[in-house]
Coordinates of C-alpha atoms and ligand atoms in Angstrom, one line a residue:
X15 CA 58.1 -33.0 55.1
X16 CA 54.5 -32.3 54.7
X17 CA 53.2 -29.2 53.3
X18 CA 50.6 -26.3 54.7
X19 CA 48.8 -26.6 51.9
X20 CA 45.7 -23.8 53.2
X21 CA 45.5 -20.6 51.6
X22 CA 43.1 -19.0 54.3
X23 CA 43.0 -19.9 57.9
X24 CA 39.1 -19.4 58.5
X25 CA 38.3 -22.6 61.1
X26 CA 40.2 -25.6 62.9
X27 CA 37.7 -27.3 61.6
X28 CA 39.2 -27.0 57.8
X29 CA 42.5 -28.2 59.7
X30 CA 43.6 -31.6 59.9
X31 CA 46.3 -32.6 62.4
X32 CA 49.1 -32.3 61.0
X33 CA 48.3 -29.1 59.9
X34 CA 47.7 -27.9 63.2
X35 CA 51.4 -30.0 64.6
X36 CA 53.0 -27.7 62.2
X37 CA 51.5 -23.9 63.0
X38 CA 52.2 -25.0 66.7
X39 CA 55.8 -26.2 65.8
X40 CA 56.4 -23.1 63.3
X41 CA 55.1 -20.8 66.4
X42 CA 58.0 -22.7 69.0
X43 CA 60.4 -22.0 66.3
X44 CA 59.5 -18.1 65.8
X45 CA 58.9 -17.1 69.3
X46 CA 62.6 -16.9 69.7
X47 CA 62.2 -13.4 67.8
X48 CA 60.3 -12.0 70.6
X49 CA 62.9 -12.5 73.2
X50 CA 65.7 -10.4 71.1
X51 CA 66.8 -7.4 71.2
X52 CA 66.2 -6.6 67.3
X53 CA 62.7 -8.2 67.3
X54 CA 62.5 -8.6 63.8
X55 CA 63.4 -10.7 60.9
X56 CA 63.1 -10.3 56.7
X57 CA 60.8 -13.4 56.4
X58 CA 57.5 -11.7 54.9
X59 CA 59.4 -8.6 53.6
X60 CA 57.2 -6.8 50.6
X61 CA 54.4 -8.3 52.2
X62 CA 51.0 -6.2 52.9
X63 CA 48.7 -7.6 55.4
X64 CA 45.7 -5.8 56.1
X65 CA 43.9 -6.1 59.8
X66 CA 40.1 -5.8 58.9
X67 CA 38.4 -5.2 62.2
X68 CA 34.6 -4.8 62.5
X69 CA 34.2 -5.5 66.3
X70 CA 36.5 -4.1 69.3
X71 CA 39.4 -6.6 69.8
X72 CA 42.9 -5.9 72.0
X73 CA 44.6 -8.6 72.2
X74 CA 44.2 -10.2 69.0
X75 CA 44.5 -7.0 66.8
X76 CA 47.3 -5.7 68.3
X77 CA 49.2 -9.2 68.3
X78 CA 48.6 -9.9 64.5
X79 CA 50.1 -5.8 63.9
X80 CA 53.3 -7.1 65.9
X81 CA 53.1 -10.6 64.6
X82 CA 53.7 -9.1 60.8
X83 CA 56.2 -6.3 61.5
X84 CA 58.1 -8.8 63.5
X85 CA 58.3 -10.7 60.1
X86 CA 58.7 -7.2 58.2
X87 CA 55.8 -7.3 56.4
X88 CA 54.0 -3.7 55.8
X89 CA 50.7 -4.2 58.2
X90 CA 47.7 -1.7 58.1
X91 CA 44.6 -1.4 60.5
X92 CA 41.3 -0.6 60.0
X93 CA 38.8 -0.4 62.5
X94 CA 35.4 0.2 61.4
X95 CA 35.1 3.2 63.6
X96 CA 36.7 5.3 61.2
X97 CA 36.3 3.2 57.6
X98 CA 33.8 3.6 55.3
X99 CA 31.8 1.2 56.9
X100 CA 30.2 3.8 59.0
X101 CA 28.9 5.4 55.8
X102 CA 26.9 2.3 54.9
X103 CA 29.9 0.6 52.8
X104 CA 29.1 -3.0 52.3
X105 CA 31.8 -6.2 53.4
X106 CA 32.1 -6.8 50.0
X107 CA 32.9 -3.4 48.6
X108 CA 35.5 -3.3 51.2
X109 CA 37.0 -5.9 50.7
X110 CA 36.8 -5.1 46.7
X111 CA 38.5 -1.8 47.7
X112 CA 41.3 -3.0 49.7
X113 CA 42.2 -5.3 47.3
X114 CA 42.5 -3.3 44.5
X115 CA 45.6 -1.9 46.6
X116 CA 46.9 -5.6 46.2
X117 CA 47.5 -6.9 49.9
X118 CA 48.5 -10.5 50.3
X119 CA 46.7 -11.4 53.7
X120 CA 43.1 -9.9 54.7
X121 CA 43.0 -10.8 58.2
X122 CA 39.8 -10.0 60.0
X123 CA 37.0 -9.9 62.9
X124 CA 33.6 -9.7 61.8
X125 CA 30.3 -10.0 64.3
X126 CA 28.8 -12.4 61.2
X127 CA 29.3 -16.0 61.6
X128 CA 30.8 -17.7 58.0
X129 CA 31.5 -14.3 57.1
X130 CA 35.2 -15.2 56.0
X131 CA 34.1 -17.6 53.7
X132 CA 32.2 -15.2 51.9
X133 CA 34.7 -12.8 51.6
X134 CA 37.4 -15.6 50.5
X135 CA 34.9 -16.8 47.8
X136 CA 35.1 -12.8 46.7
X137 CA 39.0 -12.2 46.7
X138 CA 42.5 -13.8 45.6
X139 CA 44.8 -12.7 48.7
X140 CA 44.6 -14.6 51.5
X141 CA 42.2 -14.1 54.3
X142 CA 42.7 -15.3 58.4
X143 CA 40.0 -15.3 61.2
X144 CA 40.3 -13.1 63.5
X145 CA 37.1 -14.4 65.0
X146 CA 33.3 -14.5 63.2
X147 CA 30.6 -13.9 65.6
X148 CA 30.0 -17.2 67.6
X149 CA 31.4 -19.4 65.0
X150 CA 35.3 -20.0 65.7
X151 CA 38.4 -17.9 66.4
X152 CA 41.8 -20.2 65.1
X153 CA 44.2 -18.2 66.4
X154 CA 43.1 -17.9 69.7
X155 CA 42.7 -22.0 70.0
X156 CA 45.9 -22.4 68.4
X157 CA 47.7 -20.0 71.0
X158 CA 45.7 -22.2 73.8
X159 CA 46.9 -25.4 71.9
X160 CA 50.4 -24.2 72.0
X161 CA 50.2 -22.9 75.5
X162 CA 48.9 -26.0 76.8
X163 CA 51.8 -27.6 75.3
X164 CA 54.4 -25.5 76.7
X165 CA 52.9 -26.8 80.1
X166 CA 52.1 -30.7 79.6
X167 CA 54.5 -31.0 76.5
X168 CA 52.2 -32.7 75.2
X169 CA 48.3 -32.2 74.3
X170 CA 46.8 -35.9 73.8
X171 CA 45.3 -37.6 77.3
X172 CA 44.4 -34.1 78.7
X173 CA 41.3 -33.7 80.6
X174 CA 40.2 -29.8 79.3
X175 CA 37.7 -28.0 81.4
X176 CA 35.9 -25.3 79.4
X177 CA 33.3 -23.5 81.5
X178 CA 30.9 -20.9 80.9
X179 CA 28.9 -19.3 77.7
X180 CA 29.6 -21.9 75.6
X181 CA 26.5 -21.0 73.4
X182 CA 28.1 -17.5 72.3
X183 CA 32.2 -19.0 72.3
X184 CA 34.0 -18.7 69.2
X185 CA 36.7 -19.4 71.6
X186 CA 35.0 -22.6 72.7
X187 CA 34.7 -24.0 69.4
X188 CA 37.9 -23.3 68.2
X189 CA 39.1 -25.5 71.2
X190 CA 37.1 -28.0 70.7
X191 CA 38.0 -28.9 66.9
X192 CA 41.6 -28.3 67.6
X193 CA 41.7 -30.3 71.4
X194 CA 39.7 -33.1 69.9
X195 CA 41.8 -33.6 66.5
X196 CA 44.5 -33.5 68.8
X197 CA 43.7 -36.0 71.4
X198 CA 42.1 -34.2 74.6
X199 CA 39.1 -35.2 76.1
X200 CA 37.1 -32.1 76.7
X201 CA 34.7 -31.2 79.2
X202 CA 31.6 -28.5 79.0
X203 CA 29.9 -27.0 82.0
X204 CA 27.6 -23.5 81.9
X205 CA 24.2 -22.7 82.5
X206 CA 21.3 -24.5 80.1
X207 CA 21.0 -21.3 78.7
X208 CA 24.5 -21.4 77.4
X209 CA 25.1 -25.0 76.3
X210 CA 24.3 -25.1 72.6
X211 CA 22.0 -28.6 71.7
X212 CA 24.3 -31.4 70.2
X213 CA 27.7 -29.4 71.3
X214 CA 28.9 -33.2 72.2
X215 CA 28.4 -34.7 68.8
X216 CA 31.5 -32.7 67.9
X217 CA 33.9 -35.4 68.7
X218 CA 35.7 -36.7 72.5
X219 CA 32.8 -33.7 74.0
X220 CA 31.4 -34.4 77.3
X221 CA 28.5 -32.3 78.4
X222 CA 28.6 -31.8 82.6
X223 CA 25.6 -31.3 84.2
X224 CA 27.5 -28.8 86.9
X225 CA 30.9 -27.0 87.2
X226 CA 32.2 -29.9 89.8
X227 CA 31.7 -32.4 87.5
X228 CA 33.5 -30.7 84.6
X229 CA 36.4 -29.5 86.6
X230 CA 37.3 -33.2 88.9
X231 CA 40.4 -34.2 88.0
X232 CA 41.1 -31.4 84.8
X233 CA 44.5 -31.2 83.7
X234 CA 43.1 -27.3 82.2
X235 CA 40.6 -25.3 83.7
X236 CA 39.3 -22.7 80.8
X237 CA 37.0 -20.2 82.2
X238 CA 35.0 -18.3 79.3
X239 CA 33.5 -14.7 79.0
X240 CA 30.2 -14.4 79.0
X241 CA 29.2 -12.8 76.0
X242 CA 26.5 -10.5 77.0
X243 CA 27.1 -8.4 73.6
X244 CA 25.5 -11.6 72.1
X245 CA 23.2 -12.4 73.9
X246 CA 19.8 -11.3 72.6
X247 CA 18.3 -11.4 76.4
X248 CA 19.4 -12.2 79.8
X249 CA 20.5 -15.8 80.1
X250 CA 21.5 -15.6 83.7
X251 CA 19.4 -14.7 86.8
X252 CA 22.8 -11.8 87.9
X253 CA 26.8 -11.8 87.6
X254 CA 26.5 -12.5 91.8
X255 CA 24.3 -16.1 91.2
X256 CA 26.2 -17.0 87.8
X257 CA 29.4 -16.6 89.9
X258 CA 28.6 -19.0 92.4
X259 CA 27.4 -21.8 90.1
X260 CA 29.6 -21.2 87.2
X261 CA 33.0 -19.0 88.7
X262 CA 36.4 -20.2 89.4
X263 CA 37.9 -19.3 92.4
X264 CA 40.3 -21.0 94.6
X265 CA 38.3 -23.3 96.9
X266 CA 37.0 -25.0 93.6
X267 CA 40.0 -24.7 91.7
X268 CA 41.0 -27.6 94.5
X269 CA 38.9 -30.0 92.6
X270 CA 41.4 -30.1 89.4
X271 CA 44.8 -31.5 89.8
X272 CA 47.4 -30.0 91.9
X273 CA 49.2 -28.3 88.7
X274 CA 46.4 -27.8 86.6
X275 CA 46.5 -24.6 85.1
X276 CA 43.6 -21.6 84.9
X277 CA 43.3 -20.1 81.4
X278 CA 40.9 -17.6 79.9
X279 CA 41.3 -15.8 76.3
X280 CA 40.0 -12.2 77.9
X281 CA 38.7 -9.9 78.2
X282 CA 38.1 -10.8 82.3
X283 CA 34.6 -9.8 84.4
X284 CA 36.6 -10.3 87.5
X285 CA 34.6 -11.3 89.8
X286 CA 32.2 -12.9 87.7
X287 CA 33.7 -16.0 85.6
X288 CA 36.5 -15.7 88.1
X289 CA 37.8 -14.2 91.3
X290 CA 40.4 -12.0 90.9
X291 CA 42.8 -14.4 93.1
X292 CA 42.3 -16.9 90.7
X293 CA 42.8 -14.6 87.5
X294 CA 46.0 -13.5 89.9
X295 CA 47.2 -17.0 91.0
X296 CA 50.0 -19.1 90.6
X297 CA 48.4 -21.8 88.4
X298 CA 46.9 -18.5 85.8
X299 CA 49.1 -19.1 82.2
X300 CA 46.6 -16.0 81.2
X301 CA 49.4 -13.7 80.2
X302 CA 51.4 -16.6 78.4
X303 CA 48.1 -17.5 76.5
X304 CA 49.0 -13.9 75.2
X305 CA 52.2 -14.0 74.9
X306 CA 51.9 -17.3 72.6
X307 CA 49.5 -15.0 70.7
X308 CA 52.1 -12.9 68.8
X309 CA 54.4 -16.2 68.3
X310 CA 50.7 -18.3 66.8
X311 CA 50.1 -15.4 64.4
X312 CA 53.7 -15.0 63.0
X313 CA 53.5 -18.7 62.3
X314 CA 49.9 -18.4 60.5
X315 CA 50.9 -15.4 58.4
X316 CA 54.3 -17.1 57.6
X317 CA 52.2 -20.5 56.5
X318 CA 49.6 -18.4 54.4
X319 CA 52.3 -17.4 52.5
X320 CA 53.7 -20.0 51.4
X321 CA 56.1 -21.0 54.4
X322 CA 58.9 -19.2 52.4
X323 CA 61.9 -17.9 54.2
X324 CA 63.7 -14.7 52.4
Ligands
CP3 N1 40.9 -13.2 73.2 C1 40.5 -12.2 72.4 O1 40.1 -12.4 71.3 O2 40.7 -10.9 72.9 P1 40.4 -9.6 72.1 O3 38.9 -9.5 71.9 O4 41.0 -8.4 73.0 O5 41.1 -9.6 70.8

C-alpha cells in the first residue's frame, strides 16, 4: 500500500494523486467517530498540536481543535488577539517559542502567502495550512473533494463551477490543484477584476466570460466569498450589481443539472454571492462541506504523523 510520505500539508499543489485518494479515503474511514456516542479514539494520544491562528477563522479552527481531541491528542489555540504577537513578536520567534514546548503539529492561518514554508524551513514538528493569505487552503479543498464525492461517488468527469473572487481565493486554488489532479474539468466565472491573468494555465481550467456560461450543464456550483478584507480597493461597482451578474439564486441555479449541488466554504454575504433560498435550498451540501471538515482534518493530522494507529 502506498505511503503518505509528506511531513507538512502546506498546498495541493505539493500533493500528487494518490496522496490526495488516501487523505480522502483515511477521512471516510474516520468519520465514523463523529457519529458515536464516545467521540473519541487513542490514535494520536501524547500528541501536542498547536492551532496557530493569525487571522479570524470559525469553521476551520474550531474543526482542527475537535479533529485532534477526537484522536486524543492534547490541542492548544492561539489566536493572535491575545499572543504575543500583539506586542510586536515576530512569526519566527513564535514559532521558536512554541516549539521549544516540543509540539508535534503547528497547524496555522496566516494573512501572508508562502508563509508556511518559511516557517517549516525554521522548525522540526510538523506544520498544516490552515490557509495563507490568497495562496491555498488544503483542508478546505480536500473537505470539498470529499464532499463532492459523497455526492457523485466519484470526482473525475465532473463539470465544477467556481464563481466569484477568484483573484483573492485560497479556497479557489486549493480546488483547482486538487479537482484537476483528480480528473474535473473546472470552470471560472467573476468579474475581470477578480479573475487572476493565466489562472487557466493551471491545468483542465476554463476561464467563462459570464456566470451562464460557467454554470450550463455543472455537476457543482461553488459560489466564493468575496474577499473584501483583501482587496486593496473596490473591485465591484456594489454587493446589489455584483449580485445580479455574479449571484446564485434559484432561477440561475436552473442552468446546472437537475441534481447539481450548491457549495460555498463560508463565511456567507447572503444576499450577495447568493440568495438566502439558495444558501437554504435543497441542492446546498453547505453544512456537509462542514461536517466533512472535522473528518478531513483528523485524517491530515493522523497522516502527518506517521499514519500510526496506537
Ligand atoms: N471556510 C473557512 O475557512 O471558514 P473559516 O474562515 O470560518 O475558517
Amino acid at each position: 500500500m502506498a505511503e503518505f510520505k509528506h511531513k507538512h500539508i502546506i498546498a495541493l499543489r505539493d500533493l500528487s494523486k494518490d496522496d490526495i485518494e488516501m487523505l480522502l479515503s483515511s477521512a471516510e474511514s474516520l468519520r465514523e467517530i463523529n457519529s458515536r456516542d464516545i467521540k473519541k479514539v487513542p490514535t494520536l494520544r501524547g500528541k501536542t498540536i498547536i492551532n496557530l491562528f493569525y487571522e479570524a477563522s470559525t469553521r476551520t479552527r474550531t474543526s482542527f481543535e475537535i479533529a485532534g481531541k477526537r484522536l486524543s491528542a492534547d490541542t492548544v489555540n492561539i489566536t493572535t488577539s491575545s499572543s504575543s504577537a500583539t506586542k510586536g513578536e515576530t512569526l519566527s520567534d513564535t514559532a521558536l517559542n512554541l516549539l521549544a514546548m516540543k509540539p508535534d503539529i503547528i497547524v496555522m492561518r496566516h494573512s501572508v502567502s508562502g508563509s508556511h514554508y518559511y516557517l517549516a524551513d525554521k522548525v522540526n514538528c510538523s506544520i498544516i495550512n490552515a490557509g495563507d493569505g490568497a495562496h491555498e487552503h488544503p483542508s478546505q479543498g480536500l473537505l470539498d473533494l470529499l464532499t463532492m464525492k459523497d455526492k457523485f461517488g466519484r470526482l473525475d468527469g465532473l463539470k465544477v463551477a467556481i464563481v466569484g473572487d477568484i483573484t483573492h481565493s485560497r479556497v479557489a486554488r486549493s480546488n483547482i490543484q486538487g479537482l484537476t489532479k483528480m480528473g474535473s474539468s473546472v470552470f471560472l466565472a467573476g468579474p475581470p477584476t477578480m479573475m487572476p491573468p493565466g489562472v487557466e494555465r493551471l491545468g483542465n481550467v476554463t476561464v467563462c466570460s459570464s456566470m451562464k456560461e460557467a454554470i450550463q450543464d455543472a455537476d457543482v456550483v461553488m459560489m466564493l466569498r468575496i474577499q473584501q478584507e483583501r482587496q486593496g480597493k473596490t473591485l465591484m461597482p456594489n454587493a446589489r450589481e455584483y449580485s445580479r451578474y455574479f449571484g446564485l439564486n434559484p432561477e440561475n441555479l436552473k442552468l446546472a443539472k437537475p441534481n447539481a449541488m450548491v457549495m460555498h466554504p463560508g463565511p456567507i454575504n447572503r444576499g450577495v454571492e447568493m440568495s438566502s433560498s439558495t444558501v437554504d435550498g435543497d441542492q446546498s451540501w453547505i453544512l456537509k462541506q462542514v461536517e466533512n471538515g472535522v473528518a478531513v482534518r483528523m485524517s491530515m493530522l493522523y497522516h502527518v504523523c506517521g499514519g500510526e494507529i496506537e
